[in-house]
Amino acid sequence: MIWFLRDIDLLSVLARAATLAFEALLLGGVAFLFVVVRPARASEAVEDFCRRGIRAAALALVVGELAMVSSSGALLLSGSDLTLSDVMTTSFFRADLFAILFAIGLWICARFKSNKAAIASVALSFLLLAATVSTSHAAARIDQRVLLALLTVAHHVGTAVWVGAMAYLLISLGRVESPSEARLLTQRYSRMAMFGAATLVLAGVGMAWFYVGSWSATYTTAYGIMLVAKIYLFLVMIALGAGNWFLVRRLASDPTPLLARLRRVVEAEVCLGFLAVLTAASLTAQAPAVDVAAQDRLTSHEIYVRLHPEPPRMSSPPLAALAPPSSLAVAVQDSQFVPTVGSDDTDRAWSEYNHHWAGLIVLIAGLLALLSRYRTMRWARFWPLSFAGLAVFILLRADPENWPLGPRPFWQSFASPDVLQHRVGAILIVVFAAFECAVQAGKLKARWASYVFPAMCGLGAALLLTHEHSAKDVKEAMLAEMSHTPIALLGMTAGCSRWLELRLPKSRMATIASYLWPVCLALVGYILLNYRELP
C-alpha cells in the first residue's frame, strides 16, 4: 500500500480520517440512542439497529486506531534512532491504546440495555474523547492548552451529535413502524442537531481564533486553505439542514412523501458531513497557521502571479527537450519513500500542457452535459465519451519517459508507482465513461449503475482533500493546494447534486441539482485550463 501511494504521510492522514469518521459514528450512535431513540420510545427494531451500529462503529474504530498507531509508529521509526520499545512509551501510542480500550468498552455496553450500561456508555464516550483529543494540536500547545483542549472536545461533540448521529437517523427512518414514530425521531434529532451545529460553530470560531490568528492566514497558509474548504462544506450542510428543518415541520400534514424526500436530502448531507471529517483529518496533518513563519507564507503577489488567468498552453515542448530519462531500475528505487524529484522548466511546461488539454476535455464534457438538459440537444447526453479521450491522453502523455514516447518498455514500466497510478487512473476513467455513457443512453437501466458517477466524484474529492502535497518547496505545495482544493469542492458539489437529481422525485430541488452538476464539471475544466507550474 505504501509503495503504491509512495507517501507514508498520506497513509497516516487516511488512517486519521478513518478514526475521526468512526469516532463520530460511534459517539453519534451513543447520542442518538440515549437522546433520541430511548426518550422517544422508538420501536425495538430501531433501537436494535442503533445498538448494532454502535458495535460496528466501535470495532471499526479499533481497526482504524490500530492502523493509525502502526503508520505513526513506522513514520517515527523510519526518521529516528528510536526502537519499538521507545515508541511504545510515547504519548500518542498510549493515547491510541486507551482509545482502543474505550472503544471496546463501548462495544460491550452496546450489548446490554440496562441503565448501568447506559451510564457506562456515557462515561466511556467522554474518556474516548479525552484520549483522542490528547493527540490533537491542543495537547502540543504551550499557551492556552486547557482552553484549546476543551474547545476541541466541544468540536468533536458537535460533530458526533450532528454528523455522526445523522447516519443513524437516515437508516432508522427506513425501520420505523409508523409516520408518527418517524416524525418524533426527526423532531428530537433536529433539536439535538441544532445544538450540535451551534457547538461546532462556537468551538470552531474559538479554535480558529487561536490556530489561524489573522484573515490573511486563511489564504497564505495550507492550514487556512483547508479551513476555508471545511467552512464551505459546513455552509452547504447548513443550507441542506435548513431545508430539512422546514420539511420536519410539515411532516404532520403529509408525512409519507415528505419523509421520502427528507431521507434523500439527508443522504447527501451525510456524505458532505463525512467529507468535512476527512478535511478535518487533513487539517490535523498541517501546522496551525499561526505557527507558520512569514517566509513560509504565500504573498498576495505570489498568489496573483500563479493564479491570474492566462491563455492555456496548447503547444507542447518537444520531447527531446525533456530531461533524459533514467533507467527503470533507478526510477523504481527513487520512488521508494521519497518525494517527487525536482523538475526543470521544460518538464513543468510539459505538465502544464497536459493539464490544459485535460481541462479542455473536462470543460467540453461539462458543457455537453449541460446542453443535454434540453430536449433538442439530447445528442449531447453522450458527453462521457469525451472522458475516453482523456484516458488515451493520460496513457500517451503522463509518463513521457515510458512507452510509447520514452525508451522504457510498456510492461516493465508498471514497476514504477507513478506509471502504475496513472494507468490505473486511465482504466478507471474508461470504465466510468463506459458506465455513464450506457446510463445516459438508457442502455444500462440498473439503478446502481447510475450511482457510479456521483460515487466517483465523492471519492475523487475525498482523495484530493486528504492528499498532502510533499513538494520540497513549501510554497509550491501550498500553490498546488490552492488549485486542487477548489477542484475537490466542485467535484463534491457535482457528486452530491447528481445524487440528489437521481434520488429525489420530480421537484424544484431535483431540477436545480440537474443543472448544478454540469456547471461544476465545467468549472473544474476551467480551473485545470488555468493550472500553472511556471511563474
Coordinates of C-alpha atoms in Angstrom, one line a residue:
M1 CA 0.0 0.0 0.0
I2 CA 2.8 2.4 1.0
W3 CA 4.7 1.6 -2.2
F4 CA 1.6 2.3 -4.3
L5 CA 0.8 5.6 -2.5
R6 CA 4.5 6.5 -2.4
D7 CA 3.8 8.5 0.7
I8 CA 3.5 7.2 4.3
D9 CA 2.3 10.7 5.4
L10 CA -0.7 10.2 3.1
L11 CA -1.3 6.8 4.7
S12 CA -1.2 8.5 8.2
V13 CA -3.8 11.1 7.0
L14 CA -6.1 8.4 5.7
A15 CA -5.8 6.5 8.9
R16 CA -6.5 9.7 10.9
A17 CA -9.5 10.4 8.7
A18 CA -10.9 6.9 9.2
T19 CA -10.5 7.2 13.0
L20 CA -12.3 10.6 13.1
A21 CA -15.1 9.3 11.0
F22 CA -15.6 6.1 13.1
E23 CA -15.3 8.2 16.3
A24 CA -18.1 10.5 15.0
L25 CA -20.2 7.4 14.1
L26 CA -19.6 5.7 17.5
L27 CA -20.3 8.8 19.7
G28 CA -23.1 9.9 17.4
G29 CA -24.7 6.5 17.8
V30 CA -24.5 6.7 21.6
A31 CA -26.0 10.2 21.5
F32 CA -28.8 9.1 19.0
L33 CA -29.6 6.1 21.2
F34 CA -29.9 8.0 24.5
V35 CA -31.1 11.4 23.4
V36 CA -33.4 10.4 20.5
V37 CA -34.4 6.7 20.4
R38 CA -34.9 5.8 24.0
P39 CA -36.7 9.1 25.1
A40 CA -39.0 8.8 22.0
R41 CA -39.7 5.2 22.9
A42 CA -38.9 4.1 19.4
S43 CA -39.7 0.6 18.2
E44 CA -37.4 -2.3 19.1
A45 CA -36.2 -2.6 15.5
V46 CA -34.9 0.9 15.6
E47 CA -33.2 0.5 19.0
D48 CA -31.6 -2.8 17.9
F49 CA -30.3 -1.2 14.8
C50 CA -28.7 1.6 16.8
R51 CA -27.0 -0.9 19.1
R52 CA -25.7 -2.9 16.1
G53 CA -24.5 0.4 14.5
I54 CA -22.6 1.4 17.7
R55 CA -21.0 -2.0 17.9
A56 CA -19.9 -1.9 14.3
A57 CA -18.6 1.6 14.7
A58 CA -16.6 0.6 17.8
L59 CA -15.0 -2.3 16.0
A60 CA -14.2 -0.1 13.0
L61 CA -12.6 2.5 15.3
V62 CA -10.4 -0.2 16.9
V63 CA -9.2 -1.2 13.4
G64 CA -8.7 2.5 12.5
E65 CA -6.7 3.2 15.7
L66 CA -4.5 0.1 15.1
A67 CA -3.8 1.4 11.5
M68 CA -3.0 4.9 12.8
V69 CA -0.7 3.8 15.6
S70 CA 1.1 1.4 13.1
S71 CA 1.6 4.1 10.5
S72 CA 2.6 6.7 13.0
G73 CA 5.0 4.3 14.7
A74 CA 6.5 3.3 11.3
L75 CA 6.9 7.0 10.4
L76 CA 8.7 7.7 13.8
L77 CA 11.0 4.6 13.5
S78 CA 11.9 5.5 9.9
G79 CA 13.1 9.0 10.8
S80 CA 15.0 8.4 14.0
D81 CA 17.1 6.1 16.0
L82 CA 14.2 5.1 18.3
T83 CA 13.4 1.5 18.9
L84 CA 10.0 -0.1 19.1
S85 CA 10.2 -0.1 22.9
D86 CA 10.8 3.7 22.8
V87 CA 7.8 4.2 20.5
M88 CA 5.6 2.3 23.0
T89 CA 6.4 4.8 25.7
T90 CA 5.3 7.8 23.6
S91 CA 2.1 9.8 24.4
F92 CA 0.5 9.1 21.0
F93 CA 0.9 5.3 21.5
R94 CA -0.6 5.4 24.9
A95 CA -3.5 7.6 23.8
D96 CA -4.3 5.3 20.9
L97 CA -4.1 2.3 23.2
F98 CA -6.6 3.9 25.6
A99 CA -8.8 4.9 22.7
I100 CA -8.9 1.2 21.6
L101 CA -9.8 0.1 25.1
F102 CA -12.6 2.6 25.5
A103 CA -14.0 1.7 22.1
I104 CA -14.0 -2.0 23.2
G105 CA -15.8 -0.9 26.4
L106 CA -18.5 0.9 24.3
W107 CA -18.9 -2.2 22.1
I108 CA -19.5 -4.3 25.3
C109 CA -22.0 -1.7 26.7
A110 CA -24.0 -1.7 23.5
R111 CA -24.8 -5.3 24.0
F112 CA -26.8 -4.6 27.2
K113 CA -30.0 -2.5 27.7
S114 CA -29.6 -1.8 31.4
N115 CA -29.3 1.6 33.0
K116 CA -25.9 0.7 34.2
A117 CA -24.7 0.0 30.7
A118 CA -26.2 3.4 29.6
I119 CA -24.3 5.3 32.4
A120 CA -21.1 3.4 31.5
S121 CA -21.6 4.3 27.8
V122 CA -21.7 8.0 28.5
A123 CA -18.7 7.8 30.8
L124 CA -16.7 5.8 28.2
S125 CA -17.7 8.3 25.5
F126 CA -16.1 11.2 27.4
L127 CA -13.0 9.1 28.2
L128 CA -12.7 8.2 24.5
L129 CA -12.9 12.0 23.7
A130 CA -10.2 12.7 26.2
A131 CA -7.9 10.1 24.6
T132 CA -8.4 11.3 21.1
V133 CA -8.1 15.0 22.0
S134 CA -4.8 14.2 23.8
T135 CA -3.1 13.7 20.4
S136 CA -4.6 16.9 18.8
H137 CA -2.9 20.2 18.2
A138 CA -4.3 21.4 21.6
A139 CA -2.1 18.9 23.5
A140 CA 1.0 20.3 21.7
R141 CA 0.4 23.9 22.7
I142 CA 2.3 25.7 25.4
D143 CA -0.2 28.5 25.8
Q144 CA -4.0 28.1 26.4
R145 CA -3.6 24.3 26.3
V146 CA -6.6 23.5 28.6
L147 CA -8.9 26.0 26.8
L148 CA -8.0 24.7 23.4
A149 CA -8.5 21.1 24.6
L150 CA -12.0 22.0 25.8
L151 CA -12.8 23.7 22.5
T152 CA -11.5 20.6 20.7
V153 CA -13.7 18.3 22.8
A154 CA -16.7 20.6 22.1
H155 CA -15.8 20.4 18.3
H156 CA -15.8 16.6 18.4
V157 CA -19.1 16.5 20.4
G158 CA -20.8 18.9 17.9
T159 CA -19.6 16.7 15.0
A160 CA -20.8 13.5 16.6
V161 CA -24.3 14.7 17.6
W162 CA -24.9 16.4 14.3
V163 CA -23.0 14.4 11.6
G164 CA -22.4 11.1 13.3
A165 CA -26.0 10.8 14.6
M166 CA -27.4 11.8 11.2
A167 CA -26.3 8.4 9.7
Y168 CA -28.4 6.7 12.4
L169 CA -31.4 8.9 11.6
L170 CA -31.1 8.1 7.9
I171 CA -31.3 4.3 8.4
S172 CA -33.8 4.5 11.3
L173 CA -36.3 6.2 9.1
G174 CA -36.3 3.1 7.0
R175 CA -37.1 0.9 10.0
V176 CA -39.9 2.9 11.7
E177 CA -43.3 1.3 12.2
S178 CA -45.4 4.4 11.6
P179 CA -45.1 8.0 10.3
S180 CA -45.8 9.3 13.8
E181 CA -42.7 7.4 15.1
A182 CA -40.6 8.9 12.2
R183 CA -41.9 12.4 13.0
L184 CA -41.0 12.0 16.7
L185 CA -37.5 10.8 15.8
T186 CA -36.8 13.6 13.3
Q187 CA -38.1 16.3 15.7
R188 CA -35.9 15.1 18.6
Y189 CA -32.9 14.7 16.2
S190 CA -33.5 18.2 14.8
R191 CA -33.2 19.7 18.3
M192 CA -30.1 17.7 19.0
A193 CA -28.6 18.6 15.6
M194 CA -29.1 22.3 16.2
F195 CA -27.3 22.0 19.5
G196 CA -24.5 20.1 17.7
A197 CA -24.2 22.6 14.9
A198 CA -24.2 25.6 17.3
T199 CA -21.5 23.8 19.5
L200 CA -19.5 23.1 16.4
V201 CA -19.6 26.7 15.2
L202 CA -18.7 28.2 18.6
A203 CA -15.9 25.8 19.2
G204 CA -14.6 26.2 15.6
V205 CA -14.6 30.0 15.9
G206 CA -12.6 29.8 19.1
M207 CA -10.1 27.3 17.7
A208 CA -9.7 29.5 14.5
W209 CA -9.0 32.5 16.7
F210 CA -6.0 30.7 18.3
Y211 CA -4.8 28.5 15.4
V212 CA -5.2 30.9 12.5
G213 CA -4.7 34.3 14.1
S214 CA -5.4 36.6 11.1
W215 CA -7.6 36.9 8.0
S216 CA -4.5 36.8 5.7
A217 CA -3.5 33.4 7.1
T218 CA -6.7 31.8 5.5
Y219 CA -5.2 32.2 2.1
T220 CA -1.5 32.3 2.7
T221 CA -1.1 29.0 4.6
A222 CA -2.1 25.4 3.9
Y223 CA -4.0 25.3 7.2
G224 CA -6.0 28.3 6.3
I225 CA -6.8 26.9 2.8
M226 CA -8.1 23.6 4.3
L227 CA -10.1 25.5 6.9
V228 CA -11.8 27.5 4.1
A229 CA -12.7 24.2 2.4
K230 CA -14.2 22.9 5.7
I231 CA -16.2 26.1 6.1
Y232 CA -17.6 25.7 2.6
L233 CA -18.7 22.1 3.3
F234 CA -20.3 23.3 6.6
L235 CA -22.2 26.1 4.8
V236 CA -23.6 23.6 2.2
M237 CA -24.6 21.3 5.0
I238 CA -26.3 24.2 6.9
A239 CA -28.3 25.0 3.7
L240 CA -29.4 21.4 3.3
G241 CA -30.1 21.1 7.0
A242 CA -32.3 24.3 6.9
G243 CA -34.3 22.7 4.2
N244 CA -34.7 19.6 6.2
W245 CA -35.8 21.6 9.2
F246 CA -38.7 23.1 7.3
L247 CA -39.6 19.6 6.0
V248 CA -39.8 18.2 9.5
R249 CA -42.2 21.0 10.5
R250 CA -44.5 19.9 7.6
L251 CA -44.4 16.2 8.4
A252 CA -47.7 16.3 10.3
S253 CA -49.7 17.3 7.2
D254 CA -48.4 14.8 4.6
P255 CA -45.7 12.5 6.1
T256 CA -45.1 9.8 3.6
P257 CA -43.8 11.8 0.5
L258 CA -42.1 14.3 2.8
L259 CA -40.3 11.5 4.7
A260 CA -39.0 10.1 1.4
R261 CA -37.7 13.5 0.3
L262 CA -36.2 14.0 3.7
R263 CA -34.3 10.8 3.5
R264 CA -32.8 11.6 0.1
V265 CA -31.6 15.0 1.2
V266 CA -30.1 13.5 4.4
E267 CA -28.2 11.0 2.3
A268 CA -26.4 13.9 0.6
E269 CA -25.9 15.7 3.9
V270 CA -24.3 12.6 5.5
C271 CA -21.8 12.4 2.6
L272 CA -21.0 16.1 3.0
G273 CA -20.6 15.7 6.7
F274 CA -18.1 12.8 6.4
L275 CA -16.2 14.7 3.7
A276 CA -15.8 17.5 6.2
V277 CA -14.5 15.0 8.7
L278 CA -11.9 13.9 6.1
T279 CA -10.9 17.6 5.7
A280 CA -10.5 17.9 9.4
A281 CA -8.1 14.9 9.3
S282 CA -6.1 16.8 6.7
L283 CA -6.1 19.9 8.9
T284 CA -4.6 17.9 11.8
A285 CA -1.6 17.0 9.5
Q286 CA -0.9 20.7 8.9
A287 CA 0.9 23.0 11.2
P288 CA -1.5 25.6 12.6
A289 CA -1.4 28.8 10.5
V290 CA -0.3 30.9 13.5
D291 CA 2.9 28.8 13.7
V292 CA 3.9 29.2 10.0
A293 CA 6.8 31.7 9.7
A294 CA 6.4 34.7 7.5
Q295 CA 8.9 33.4 4.9
D296 CA 6.9 30.2 4.5
R297 CA 3.6 32.0 3.8
L298 CA 2.5 32.9 0.3
T299 CA 2.3 36.6 -0.5
S300 CA -0.5 38.2 -2.4
H301 CA 1.8 38.9 -5.3
E302 CA 2.9 35.2 -5.5
I303 CA -0.7 34.1 -5.5
Y304 CA -1.6 36.6 -8.2
V305 CA 1.4 35.6 -10.4
R306 CA 0.5 31.9 -10.2
L307 CA -3.3 32.1 -10.4
H308 CA -4.3 35.1 -12.5
P309 CA -6.0 33.9 -15.8
E310 CA -3.8 33.4 -18.8
P311 CA -4.3 31.7 -22.2
P312 CA -3.8 27.9 -21.8
R313 CA -0.7 26.3 -23.1
M314 CA -1.9 24.3 -26.2
S315 CA 1.6 23.7 -27.7
S316 CA 3.9 21.1 -26.1
P317 CA 7.6 21.5 -25.7
P318 CA 9.4 18.9 -27.9
L319 CA 10.0 15.5 -26.4
A320 CA 13.8 15.8 -27.0
A321 CA 13.9 18.9 -24.7
L322 CA 12.8 17.0 -21.6
A323 CA 15.4 15.8 -19.1
P324 CA 16.9 12.4 -20.3
P325 CA 15.0 9.5 -18.6
S326 CA 16.9 7.4 -16.1
S327 CA 16.8 3.6 -16.2
L328 CA 13.7 1.9 -14.9
A329 CA 15.6 0.4 -12.0
V330 CA 16.8 3.8 -10.9
A331 CA 13.3 5.2 -11.2
V332 CA 11.8 2.5 -9.1
Q333 CA 14.5 2.9 -6.5
D334 CA 14.0 6.7 -6.4
S335 CA 10.2 6.3 -5.9
Q336 CA 10.6 4.4 -2.6
F337 CA 9.5 6.7 0.3
V338 CA 11.0 9.9 -1.2
P339 CA 9.1 12.9 -2.5
T340 CA 8.9 13.6 -6.2
V341 CA 12.2 14.7 -7.6
G342 CA 12.6 18.2 -8.9
S343 CA 11.9 19.1 -12.5
D344 CA 13.1 21.9 -14.8
D345 CA 11.0 24.5 -16.7
T346 CA 10.6 22.2 -19.7
D347 CA 9.2 19.5 -17.6
R348 CA 6.8 22.0 -16.0
A349 CA 5.7 23.3 -19.4
W350 CA 5.1 19.7 -20.4
S351 CA 2.9 19.2 -17.3
E352 CA 1.0 22.4 -17.9
Y353 CA 0.3 21.3 -21.5
N354 CA -1.1 18.0 -20.2
H355 CA -3.2 19.8 -17.5
H356 CA -4.6 22.3 -20.0
W357 CA -5.7 19.7 -22.6
A358 CA -7.2 17.7 -19.7
G359 CA -9.1 20.8 -18.6
L360 CA -10.4 21.4 -22.1
I361 CA -11.7 17.9 -22.3
V362 CA -13.4 18.2 -18.9
L363 CA -14.8 21.7 -19.8
I364 CA -16.3 20.2 -23.0
A365 CA -17.8 17.3 -21.0
G366 CA -19.4 19.7 -18.6
L367 CA -20.9 21.9 -21.3
L368 CA -22.2 18.9 -23.3
A369 CA -23.8 17.6 -20.1
L370 CA -25.4 21.0 -19.5
L371 CA -26.7 21.1 -23.1
S372 CA -28.2 17.6 -22.7
R373 CA -30.6 19.0 -20.2
Y374 CA -32.5 20.5 -23.2
R375 CA -34.8 18.2 -25.3
T376 CA -33.4 19.5 -28.6
M377 CA -29.9 18.7 -27.6
R378 CA -30.3 15.1 -26.5
W379 CA -27.4 14.0 -28.6
A380 CA -25.1 15.7 -26.1
R381 CA -26.0 13.0 -23.5
F382 CA -23.1 11.1 -24.8
W383 CA -20.7 13.5 -23.1
P384 CA -18.9 10.7 -21.2
L385 CA -17.3 9.7 -24.4
S386 CA -15.0 12.7 -24.1
F387 CA -13.5 11.0 -21.0
A388 CA -12.4 8.1 -23.1
G389 CA -10.2 10.6 -25.0
L390 CA -8.9 11.8 -21.6
A391 CA -7.9 8.3 -20.7
V392 CA -6.0 7.9 -24.0
F393 CA -4.3 11.3 -23.4
I394 CA -3.1 10.2 -20.0
L395 CA -1.8 6.9 -21.3
L396 CA 0.2 8.7 -24.0
R397 CA 1.4 11.8 -22.3
A398 CA 1.5 11.3 -18.5
D399 CA 4.8 9.4 -18.4
P400 CA 6.9 10.6 -21.4
E401 CA 9.9 8.5 -20.3
N402 CA 7.9 5.3 -20.8
W403 CA 6.2 3.6 -23.8
P404 CA 5.1 4.9 -26.3
L405 CA 7.2 8.1 -26.1
G406 CA 10.1 7.0 -24.0
P407 CA 12.6 4.2 -24.0
R408 CA 11.2 2.2 -21.1
P409 CA 9.1 -0.8 -22.2
F410 CA 5.4 -0.9 -21.6
W411 CA 5.1 -3.9 -19.3
Q412 CA 8.2 -3.4 -17.3
S413 CA 7.3 0.2 -16.6
F414 CA 4.4 -1.0 -14.4
A415 CA 7.1 -1.5 -11.7
S416 CA 7.2 2.3 -11.2
P417 CA 4.5 3.5 -8.8
D418 CA 3.9 6.7 -10.8
V419 CA 3.2 4.8 -14.0
L420 CA 1.0 2.3 -12.3
Q421 CA -1.0 5.1 -10.7
H422 CA -1.5 6.9 -14.0
R423 CA -2.5 3.7 -15.8
V424 CA -4.9 2.6 -13.1
G425 CA -6.4 6.1 -13.3
A426 CA -6.8 5.8 -17.1
I427 CA -8.5 2.4 -16.7
L428 CA -10.9 3.8 -14.1
I429 CA -11.7 6.7 -16.4
V430 CA -12.5 4.3 -19.3
V431 CA -14.7 2.2 -17.0
F432 CA -16.5 5.3 -15.8
A433 CA -17.0 6.6 -19.4
A434 CA -18.5 3.3 -20.5
F435 CA -20.8 3.1 -17.5
E436 CA -22.1 6.7 -17.6
C437 CA -22.5 6.6 -21.4
A438 CA -24.6 3.5 -21.1
V439 CA -26.6 5.1 -18.3
Q440 CA -27.2 8.3 -20.3
A441 CA -28.2 6.4 -23.4
G442 CA -30.7 4.3 -21.4
K443 CA -28.9 1.1 -22.3
L444 CA -27.9 0.3 -18.7
K445 CA -31.0 0.7 -16.6
A446 CA -29.8 -0.9 -13.3
R447 CA -30.2 1.6 -10.5
W448 CA -26.8 1.0 -9.1
A449 CA -25.1 1.9 -12.4
S450 CA -26.4 5.5 -12.3
Y451 CA -24.7 6.0 -8.9
V452 CA -21.2 5.3 -10.3
F453 CA -20.7 9.0 -11.4
P454 CA -21.6 10.6 -8.1
A455 CA -19.6 7.9 -6.2
M456 CA -16.5 8.6 -8.3
C457 CA -16.9 12.4 -7.8
G458 CA -17.1 11.9 -4.0
L459 CA -14.1 9.5 -4.0
G460 CA -12.0 11.9 -6.1
A461 CA -12.9 14.8 -3.8
A462 CA -12.0 12.8 -0.7
L463 CA -8.6 11.9 -2.1
L464 CA -7.8 15.4 -3.2
L465 CA -8.8 16.8 0.2
T466 CA -6.8 14.2 2.2
H467 CA -3.8 14.3 -0.1
E468 CA -0.9 16.2 1.4
H469 CA 1.5 17.6 -1.2
S470 CA 5.0 16.6 -0.3
A471 CA 6.9 19.1 -2.5
K472 CA 10.2 20.2 -1.1
D473 CA 9.2 23.8 -1.6
V474 CA 6.5 24.6 1.0
K475 CA 5.1 27.5 -1.1
E476 CA 4.9 25.2 -4.2
A477 CA 2.9 22.7 -2.1
M478 CA 0.5 25.5 -1.0
L479 CA 0.1 26.8 -4.5
A480 CA -0.8 23.2 -5.6
E481 CA -3.2 23.1 -2.7
M482 CA -4.9 26.3 -3.9
S483 CA -5.6 24.8 -7.3
H484 CA -6.6 21.3 -6.1
T485 CA -8.9 22.3 -3.2
P486 CA -11.4 24.1 -5.4
I487 CA -11.4 21.1 -7.8
A488 CA -12.2 18.9 -4.8
L489 CA -15.0 21.1 -3.6
L490 CA -16.5 21.4 -7.1
G491 CA -16.2 17.6 -7.5
M492 CA -18.0 17.1 -4.2
T493 CA -20.8 19.5 -5.2
A494 CA -21.2 17.8 -8.6
G495 CA -21.4 14.4 -6.9
C496 CA -24.0 15.5 -4.3
S497 CA -26.1 17.3 -6.8
R498 CA -26.1 14.4 -9.3
W499 CA -27.0 12.1 -6.4
L500 CA -30.0 14.4 -5.5
E501 CA -31.1 14.5 -9.1
L502 CA -31.2 10.7 -9.2
R503 CA -32.7 10.2 -5.8
L504 CA -35.3 12.9 -5.4
P505 CA -38.7 12.7 -7.0
K506 CA -39.5 15.4 -9.6
S507 CA -39.3 18.7 -7.8
R508 CA -37.7 22.1 -7.9
M509 CA -34.7 20.9 -5.9
A510 CA -34.1 18.0 -8.3
T511 CA -34.3 20.4 -11.3
I512 CA -31.8 22.7 -9.8
A513 CA -29.5 19.8 -9.0
S514 CA -29.7 18.6 -12.6
Y515 CA -28.2 21.9 -13.8
L516 CA -25.8 22.3 -11.0
W517 CA -23.5 19.3 -11.5
P518 CA -22.8 20.0 -15.2
V519 CA -21.8 23.6 -14.2
C520 CA -19.5 22.2 -11.5
L521 CA -17.9 19.9 -14.1
A522 CA -17.3 22.7 -16.5
L523 CA -15.8 24.8 -13.7
V524 CA -13.4 22.0 -12.9
G525 CA -12.3 22.1 -16.6
Y526 CA -11.8 25.9 -16.4
I527 CA -9.6 25.6 -13.3
L528 CA -7.5 23.0 -15.0
L529 CA -7.2 25.2 -18.0
N530 CA -5.6 27.9 -15.8
Y531 CA -3.4 25.4 -13.9
R532 CA 0.3 26.5 -13.9
E533 CA 3.5 25.3 -12.5
L534 CA 5.7 28.0 -14.1
P535 CA 5.6 31.6 -12.7

